[in-house]
Coordinates of C-alpha atoms in Angstrom, one line a residue:
X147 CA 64.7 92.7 103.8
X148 CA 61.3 91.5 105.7
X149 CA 62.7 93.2 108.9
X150 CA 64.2 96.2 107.1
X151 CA 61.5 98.4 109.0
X152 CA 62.3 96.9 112.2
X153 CA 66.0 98.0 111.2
X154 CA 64.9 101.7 110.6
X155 CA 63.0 101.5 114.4
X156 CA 66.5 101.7 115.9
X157 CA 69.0 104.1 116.5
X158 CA 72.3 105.1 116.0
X159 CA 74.6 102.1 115.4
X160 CA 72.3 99.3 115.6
X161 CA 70.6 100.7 112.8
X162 CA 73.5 101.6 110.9
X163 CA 75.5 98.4 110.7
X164 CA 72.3 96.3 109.1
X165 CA 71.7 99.1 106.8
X166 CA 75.5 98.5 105.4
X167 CA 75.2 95.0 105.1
X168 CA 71.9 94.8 103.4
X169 CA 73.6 97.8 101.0
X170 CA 76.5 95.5 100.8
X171 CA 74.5 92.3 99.7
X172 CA 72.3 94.3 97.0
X173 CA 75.5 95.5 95.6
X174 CA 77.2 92.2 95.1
X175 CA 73.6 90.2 93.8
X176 CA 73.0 89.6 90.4
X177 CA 69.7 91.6 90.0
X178 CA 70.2 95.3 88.8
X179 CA 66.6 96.3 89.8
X180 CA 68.2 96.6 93.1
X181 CA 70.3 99.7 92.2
X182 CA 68.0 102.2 93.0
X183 CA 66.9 100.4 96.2
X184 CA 70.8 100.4 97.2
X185 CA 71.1 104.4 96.3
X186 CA 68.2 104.8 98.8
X187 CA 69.1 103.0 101.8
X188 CA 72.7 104.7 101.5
X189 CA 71.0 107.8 101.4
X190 CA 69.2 106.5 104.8
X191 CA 72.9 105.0 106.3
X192 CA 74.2 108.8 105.4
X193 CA 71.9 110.4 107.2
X194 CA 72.1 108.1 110.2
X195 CA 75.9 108.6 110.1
X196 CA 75.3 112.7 110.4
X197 CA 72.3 112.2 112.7
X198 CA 75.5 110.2 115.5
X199 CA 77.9 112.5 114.1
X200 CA 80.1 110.2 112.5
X201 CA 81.5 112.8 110.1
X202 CA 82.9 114.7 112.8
X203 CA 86.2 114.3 114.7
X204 CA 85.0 115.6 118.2
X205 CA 82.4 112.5 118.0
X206 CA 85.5 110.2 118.5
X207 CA 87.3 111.9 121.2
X208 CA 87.2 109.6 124.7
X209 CA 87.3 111.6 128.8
X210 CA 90.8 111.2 130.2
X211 CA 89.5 110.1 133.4
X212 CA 88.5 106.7 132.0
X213 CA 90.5 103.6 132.9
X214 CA 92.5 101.2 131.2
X215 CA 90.1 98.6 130.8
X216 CA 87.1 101.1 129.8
X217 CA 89.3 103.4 127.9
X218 CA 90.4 99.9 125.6
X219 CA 86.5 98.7 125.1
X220 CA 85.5 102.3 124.2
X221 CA 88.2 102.4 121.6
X222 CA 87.3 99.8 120.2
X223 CA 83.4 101.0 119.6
X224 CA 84.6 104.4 118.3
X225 CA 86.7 102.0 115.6
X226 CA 83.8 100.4 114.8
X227 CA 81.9 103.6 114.0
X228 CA 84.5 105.2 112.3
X229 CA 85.2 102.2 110.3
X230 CA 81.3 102.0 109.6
X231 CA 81.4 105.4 108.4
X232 CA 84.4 104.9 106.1
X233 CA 82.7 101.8 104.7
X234 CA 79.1 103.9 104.0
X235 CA 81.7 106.9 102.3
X236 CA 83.0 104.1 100.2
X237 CA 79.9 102.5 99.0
X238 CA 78.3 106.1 98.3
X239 CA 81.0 106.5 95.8
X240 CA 80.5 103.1 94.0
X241 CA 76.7 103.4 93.4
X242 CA 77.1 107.2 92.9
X243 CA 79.6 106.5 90.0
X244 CA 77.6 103.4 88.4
X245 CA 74.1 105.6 88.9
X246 CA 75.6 108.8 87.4
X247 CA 74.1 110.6 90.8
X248 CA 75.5 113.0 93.2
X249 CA 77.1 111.5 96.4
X250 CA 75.1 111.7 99.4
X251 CA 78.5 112.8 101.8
X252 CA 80.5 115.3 100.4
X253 CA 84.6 115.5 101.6
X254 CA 84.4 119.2 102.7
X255 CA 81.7 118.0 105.4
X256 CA 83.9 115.5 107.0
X257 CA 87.1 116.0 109.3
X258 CA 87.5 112.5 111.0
X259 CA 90.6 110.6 110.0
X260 CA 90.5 107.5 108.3
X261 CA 91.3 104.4 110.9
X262 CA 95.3 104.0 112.1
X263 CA 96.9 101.0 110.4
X264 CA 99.9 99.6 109.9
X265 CA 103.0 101.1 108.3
X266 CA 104.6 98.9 105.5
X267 CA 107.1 97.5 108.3
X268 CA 104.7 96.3 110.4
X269 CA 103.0 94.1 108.4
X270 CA 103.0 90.4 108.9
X271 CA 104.7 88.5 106.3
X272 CA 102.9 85.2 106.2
X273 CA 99.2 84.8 104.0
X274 CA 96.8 84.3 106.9
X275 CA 93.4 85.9 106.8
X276 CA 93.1 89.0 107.8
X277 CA 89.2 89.3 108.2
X278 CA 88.5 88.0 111.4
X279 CA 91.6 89.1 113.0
X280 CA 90.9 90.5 116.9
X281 CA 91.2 94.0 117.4
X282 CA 94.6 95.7 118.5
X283 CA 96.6 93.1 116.7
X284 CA 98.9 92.7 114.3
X285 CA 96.1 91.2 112.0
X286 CA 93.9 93.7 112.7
X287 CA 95.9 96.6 111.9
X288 CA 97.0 95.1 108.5
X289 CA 93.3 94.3 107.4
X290 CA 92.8 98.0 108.7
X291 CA 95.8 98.9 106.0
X292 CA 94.1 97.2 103.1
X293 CA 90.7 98.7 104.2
X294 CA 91.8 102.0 103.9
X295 CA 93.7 101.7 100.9
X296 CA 90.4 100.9 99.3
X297 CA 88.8 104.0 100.9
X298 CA 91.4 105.9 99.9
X299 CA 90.7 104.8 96.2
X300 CA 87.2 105.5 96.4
X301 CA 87.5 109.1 97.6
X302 CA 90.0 109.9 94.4
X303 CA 86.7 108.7 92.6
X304 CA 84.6 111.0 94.5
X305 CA 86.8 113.8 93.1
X306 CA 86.9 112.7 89.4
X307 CA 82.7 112.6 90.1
X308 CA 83.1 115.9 91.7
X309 CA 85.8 117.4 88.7
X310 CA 84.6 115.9 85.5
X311 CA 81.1 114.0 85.7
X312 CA 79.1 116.8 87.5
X313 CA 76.8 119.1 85.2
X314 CA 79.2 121.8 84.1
X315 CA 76.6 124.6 84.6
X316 CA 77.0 124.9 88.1
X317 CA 80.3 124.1 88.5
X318 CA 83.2 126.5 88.7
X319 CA 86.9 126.3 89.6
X320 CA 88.5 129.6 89.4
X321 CA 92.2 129.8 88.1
X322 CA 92.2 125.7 87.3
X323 CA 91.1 124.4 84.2
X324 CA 89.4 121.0 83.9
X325 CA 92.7 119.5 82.2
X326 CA 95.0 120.7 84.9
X327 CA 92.4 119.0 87.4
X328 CA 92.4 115.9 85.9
X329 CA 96.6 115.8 85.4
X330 CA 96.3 116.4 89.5
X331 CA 94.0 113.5 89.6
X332 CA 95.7 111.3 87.2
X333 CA 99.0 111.9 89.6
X334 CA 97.1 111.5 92.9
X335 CA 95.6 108.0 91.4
X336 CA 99.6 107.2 90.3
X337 CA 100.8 108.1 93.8
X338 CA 97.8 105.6 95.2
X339 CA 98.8 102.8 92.9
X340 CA 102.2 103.0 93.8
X341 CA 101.5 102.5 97.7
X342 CA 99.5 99.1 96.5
X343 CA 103.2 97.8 97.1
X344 CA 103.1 98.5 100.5
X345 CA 99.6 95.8 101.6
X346 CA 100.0 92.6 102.9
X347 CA 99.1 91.2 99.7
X348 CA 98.9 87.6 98.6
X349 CA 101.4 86.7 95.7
X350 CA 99.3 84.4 92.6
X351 CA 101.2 82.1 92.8
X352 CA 100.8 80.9 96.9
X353 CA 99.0 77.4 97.4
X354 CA 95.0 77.7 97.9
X355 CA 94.1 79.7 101.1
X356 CA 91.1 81.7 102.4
X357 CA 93.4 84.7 101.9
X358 CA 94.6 83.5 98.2
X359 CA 91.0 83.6 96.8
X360 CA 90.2 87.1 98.1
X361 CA 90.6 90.0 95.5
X362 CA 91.1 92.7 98.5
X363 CA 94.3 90.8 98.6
X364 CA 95.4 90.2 94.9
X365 CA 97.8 93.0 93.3
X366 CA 95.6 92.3 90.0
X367 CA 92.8 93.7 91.4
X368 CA 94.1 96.7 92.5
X369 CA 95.9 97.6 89.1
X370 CA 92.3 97.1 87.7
X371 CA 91.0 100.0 90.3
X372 CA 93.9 101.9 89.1
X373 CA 92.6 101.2 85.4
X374 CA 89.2 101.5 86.1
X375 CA 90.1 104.9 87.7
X376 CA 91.8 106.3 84.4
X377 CA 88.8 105.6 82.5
X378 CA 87.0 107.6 84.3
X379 CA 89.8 110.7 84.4
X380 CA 90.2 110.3 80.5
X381 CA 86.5 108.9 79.1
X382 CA 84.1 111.3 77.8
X383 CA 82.6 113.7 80.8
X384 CA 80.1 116.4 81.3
X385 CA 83.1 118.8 82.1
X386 CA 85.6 117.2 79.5
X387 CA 85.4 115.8 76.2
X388 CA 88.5 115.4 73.9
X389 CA 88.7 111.8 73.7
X390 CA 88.1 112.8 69.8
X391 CA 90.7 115.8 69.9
X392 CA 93.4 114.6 72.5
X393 CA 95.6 111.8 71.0
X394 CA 96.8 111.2 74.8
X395 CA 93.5 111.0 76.5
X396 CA 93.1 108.4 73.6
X397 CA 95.8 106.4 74.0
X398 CA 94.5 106.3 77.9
X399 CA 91.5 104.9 77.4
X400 CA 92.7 102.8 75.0
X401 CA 95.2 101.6 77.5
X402 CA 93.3 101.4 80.5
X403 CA 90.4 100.0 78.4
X404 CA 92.7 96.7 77.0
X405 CA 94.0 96.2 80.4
X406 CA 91.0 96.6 82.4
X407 CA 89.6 93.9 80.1
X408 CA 93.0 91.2 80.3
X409 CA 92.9 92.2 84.2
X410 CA 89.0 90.9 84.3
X411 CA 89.6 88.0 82.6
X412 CA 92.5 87.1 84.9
X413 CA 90.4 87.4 87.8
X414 CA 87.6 85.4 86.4
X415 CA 90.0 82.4 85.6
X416 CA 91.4 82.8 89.1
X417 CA 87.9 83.0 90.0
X418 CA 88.2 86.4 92.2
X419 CA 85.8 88.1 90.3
X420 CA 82.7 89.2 91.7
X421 CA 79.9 88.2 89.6
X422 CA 77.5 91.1 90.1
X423 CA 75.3 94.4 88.9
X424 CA 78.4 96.7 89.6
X425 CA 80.5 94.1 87.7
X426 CA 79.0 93.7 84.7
X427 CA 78.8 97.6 84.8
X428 CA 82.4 98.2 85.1
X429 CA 83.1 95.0 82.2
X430 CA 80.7 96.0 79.7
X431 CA 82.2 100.3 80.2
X432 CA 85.7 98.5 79.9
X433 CA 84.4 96.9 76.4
X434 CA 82.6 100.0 75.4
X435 CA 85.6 102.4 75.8
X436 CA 87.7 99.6 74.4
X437 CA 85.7 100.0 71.3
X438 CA 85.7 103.6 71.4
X439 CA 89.4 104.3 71.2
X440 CA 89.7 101.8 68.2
X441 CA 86.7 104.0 66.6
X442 CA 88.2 107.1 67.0
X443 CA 91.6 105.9 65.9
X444 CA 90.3 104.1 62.7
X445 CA 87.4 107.0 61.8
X446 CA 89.7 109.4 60.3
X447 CA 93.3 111.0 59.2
X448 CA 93.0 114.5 59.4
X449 CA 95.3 115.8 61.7
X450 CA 93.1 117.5 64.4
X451 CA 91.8 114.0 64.9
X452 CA 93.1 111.8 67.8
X453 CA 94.9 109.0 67.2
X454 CA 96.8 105.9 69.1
X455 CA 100.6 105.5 69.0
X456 CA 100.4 102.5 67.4
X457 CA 97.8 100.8 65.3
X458 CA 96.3 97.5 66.8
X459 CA 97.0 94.0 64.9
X460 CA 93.9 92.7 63.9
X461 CA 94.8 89.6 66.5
X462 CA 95.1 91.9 68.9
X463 CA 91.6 93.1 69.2
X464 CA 90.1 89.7 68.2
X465 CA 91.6 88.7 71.9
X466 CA 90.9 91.7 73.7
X467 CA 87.5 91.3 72.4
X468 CA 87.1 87.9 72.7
X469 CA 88.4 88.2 76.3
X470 CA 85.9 91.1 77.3
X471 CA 82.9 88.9 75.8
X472 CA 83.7 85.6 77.8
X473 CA 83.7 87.7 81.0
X474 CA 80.4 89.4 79.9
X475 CA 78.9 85.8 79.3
X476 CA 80.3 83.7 82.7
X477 CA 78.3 87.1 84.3
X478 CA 75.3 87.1 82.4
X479 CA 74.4 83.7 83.0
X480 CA 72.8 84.8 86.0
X481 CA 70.2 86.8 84.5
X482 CA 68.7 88.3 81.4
X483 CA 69.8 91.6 81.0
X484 CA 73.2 90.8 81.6
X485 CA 72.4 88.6 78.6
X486 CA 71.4 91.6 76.6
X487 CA 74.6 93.0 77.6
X488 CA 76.5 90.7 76.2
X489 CA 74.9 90.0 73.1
X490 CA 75.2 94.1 72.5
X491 CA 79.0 94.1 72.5
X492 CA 79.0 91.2 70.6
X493 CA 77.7 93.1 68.1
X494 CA 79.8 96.0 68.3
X495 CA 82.8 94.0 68.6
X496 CA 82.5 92.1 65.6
X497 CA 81.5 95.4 63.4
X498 CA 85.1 96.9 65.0
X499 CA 86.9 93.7 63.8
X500 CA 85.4 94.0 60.7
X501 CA 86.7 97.6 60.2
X502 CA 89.7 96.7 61.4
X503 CA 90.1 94.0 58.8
X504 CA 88.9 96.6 56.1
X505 CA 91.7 98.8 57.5
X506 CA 94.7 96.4 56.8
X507 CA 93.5 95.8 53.1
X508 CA 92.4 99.1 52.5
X509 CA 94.4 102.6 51.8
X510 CA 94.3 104.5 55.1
X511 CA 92.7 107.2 53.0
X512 CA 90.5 105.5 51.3
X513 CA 89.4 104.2 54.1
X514 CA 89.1 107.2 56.2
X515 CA 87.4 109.6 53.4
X516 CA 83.8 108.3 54.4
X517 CA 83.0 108.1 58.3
X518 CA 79.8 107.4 58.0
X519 CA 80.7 104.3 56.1
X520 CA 82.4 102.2 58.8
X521 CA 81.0 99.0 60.5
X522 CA 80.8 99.8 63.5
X523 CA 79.3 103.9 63.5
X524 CA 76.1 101.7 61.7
X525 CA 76.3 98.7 64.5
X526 CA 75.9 101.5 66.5
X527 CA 73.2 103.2 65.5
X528 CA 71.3 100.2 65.5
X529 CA 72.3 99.6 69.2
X530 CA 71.7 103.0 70.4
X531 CA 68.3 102.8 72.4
X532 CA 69.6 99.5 74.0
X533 CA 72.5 100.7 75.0
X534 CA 70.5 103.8 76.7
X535 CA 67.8 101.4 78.2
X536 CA 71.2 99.3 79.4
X537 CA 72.3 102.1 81.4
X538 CA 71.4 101.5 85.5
X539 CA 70.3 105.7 85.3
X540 CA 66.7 106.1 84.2
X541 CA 67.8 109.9 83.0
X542 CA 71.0 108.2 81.0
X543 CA 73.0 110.1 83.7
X544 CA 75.5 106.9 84.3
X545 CA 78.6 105.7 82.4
X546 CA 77.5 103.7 79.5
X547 CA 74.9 105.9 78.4
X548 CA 77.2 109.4 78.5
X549 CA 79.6 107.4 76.8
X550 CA 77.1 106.3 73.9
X551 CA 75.4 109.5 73.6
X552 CA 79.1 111.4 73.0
X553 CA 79.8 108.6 70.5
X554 CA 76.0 109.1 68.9
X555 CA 76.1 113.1 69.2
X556 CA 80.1 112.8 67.6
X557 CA 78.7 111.1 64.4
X558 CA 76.5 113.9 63.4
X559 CA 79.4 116.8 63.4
X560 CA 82.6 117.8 65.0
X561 CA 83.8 116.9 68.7
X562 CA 84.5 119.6 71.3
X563 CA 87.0 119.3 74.3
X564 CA 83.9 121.3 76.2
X565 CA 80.3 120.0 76.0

């Protein structure tokens, strides 16, 4: 960071590819004061990649009158712009969604394709590692396939930002309502995860290898994008809010929640897991929805409310909960608001336990006739302003704190599918 200005002195591509690194570092450290440093230097990267023209197709396109061995070196610089580019789109997305702030490249701006890679038959079948693979070969173009599979992933996020965590009074899709744009979105992140099938990935249980310890190559960690993806598509939103209402967007948040969490703690015992900012996030959010859906289905009876399919054994959430606070703890011993973190949803998990427990013993409508009696609606009051001063958005615009404000708003009256 001590030469970052003479970074900024340069032009085009020499300034762009430090400014992705250093983005790339901040993101995976263990300091979240960084956050808002990383939000500004991709805002810098975007406009470098519009100043070269990287969002266009017509910047890629080579003279037919060079030669073979020109034509080959040039290709090979256009690949590493475009992929630059692709990597800066994805990035924008990930600290865009953990901020709560509007990307800085929008999809309707851009109209290069993503990079060629391989098609699922052309993939090599042994483990090696992709990463440094030379360019044109075999390698290259299945580290190419995975690298775009992640792009792809992040640009369905872009359009759940876009659809559902925008401010609603500005936004306006004619003809399509918000539930009929997050079915589309649900199926368009189904149709992704099914294509997982199709990377070079590394079964679990191949012997130690560089390739074997890398996540980008462990089907785990893309069913936890997938889950991590429904969260957002079925968690409380600007645009949308019937987690309360909607037994089904329940039951997905629910879902996605306890297997976000047993995929986590997977990856953290097979020590894939990155143990940074964005992680800790994405963990904690897991835990907080996690607890949300048991709320909701444990708050009441009446039958406008939502409820799960099945109720949850009192085992059951002991070890999801158990499992979401060990990850929280191996990542907050790095520093001390992680530790906050985790100390918060301990509390919060043991006042859902504890309703939980009440719930077995008790008649359901006994136990349902006073909401403001349960455990965990007064754990949560008392955790309110840390779990808004937890939030990475200093205007509560991210995640955690939309998610605790519907939660803190719902106890006060009735929920409605519409903010």
């Amino acid at each position: 960071m001590t030469r970052l200005a003479d970074v900024l002195a340069r032009d085009g591509i020499e300034r762009l590819q430090p400014l992705l690194l250093v983005c790339q570092y901040r993101m995976g450290t263990t300091s979240s004061n960084t956050t808002t440093r990383v939000w500004h230097l991709i805002g810098v990267a975007a406009r470098t990649c519009l100043e070269m023209g990287l969002h266009r197709a017509a910047t890629y396109a080579l003279p037919r009158t060079l030669d073979d061995a020109t034509r080959k070196v040039k290709e090979e610089e256009m690949e590493t712009k475009r992929r630059c580019f692709w990597s800066l789109v994805a990035l924008d997305r990930v600290t865009s969604l953990a901020l709560g702030r509007p990307l800085a490249l929008q999809l309707e701006d851009i109209d290069v394709d993503l990079p060629p890679s391989s098609t699922a038959d052309q993939l090599p079948e042994d483990s090696s590692p992709l990463s440094s693979a030379p360019y044109g070969t075999p390698q290259y173009r299945a580290a190419t396939s995975v690298f775009v599979h992640i792009v792809r992933y992040r640009l369905i996020c872009g359009k759940i930002i876009n659809a559902l965590h925008r401010s609603a009074k500005h936004v306006t899709f004619s003809n399509t309502s918000y539930e009929e744009m997050r079915t589309a979105l649900a199926r368009e992140l189904q149709e992704w995860h099914t294509e997982t099938a199709n990377l070079p990935l590394v079964k679990s249980d191949t012997a130690a290898s560089p390739a074997s310890g890398s996540s980008f190559r462990s089907e785990e960690w893309y069913r936890l994008l997938y889950h991590n993806g429904m969260l957002m598509l079925f968690r409380p939103s600007p645009c949308l809010n019937d987690a309360a209402v909607n037994s089904l967007a329940l039951q997905n948040v629910y879902d996605s929640a306890r297997e976000a969490i047993s995929l986590y703690a997977s990856l953290h015992r097979s020590r894939k897991l990155n143990y940074s900012w964005i992680t800790m996030h994405a963990v904690f959010l897991a835990g907080l929805s996690y607890i949300f859906a048991l709320r909701h289905h444990f708050s009441g009876s009446e039958p406008q409310r939502a409820r799960l399919h099945t109720t949850p054994t009192i085992n059951q959430v002991v070890n999801d909960t158990r499992a979401c606070s060990k990850v929280l703890v191996a990542v907050s011993e790095r520093w001390d608001l992680a530790r906050n973190c985790s100390d918060l949803f301990d509390r919060l998990s043991d006042a859902v336990v504890a309703d939980v427990v009440e719930a077995s013993v008790a008649a359901p409508v006994q136990f349902s006739a006073d909401l403001a009696g349960m455990t965990v609606d007064s754990t949560f009051r008392d955790c309110f302003g840390d779990l808004q001063s937890l939030g990475l958005d200093e205007f509560h615009n991210d995640a955690i704190s939309q998610l605790s404000q519907e939660w803190f708003f719902g106890l006060g009256g009735e929920s409605h599918p519409y903010y």
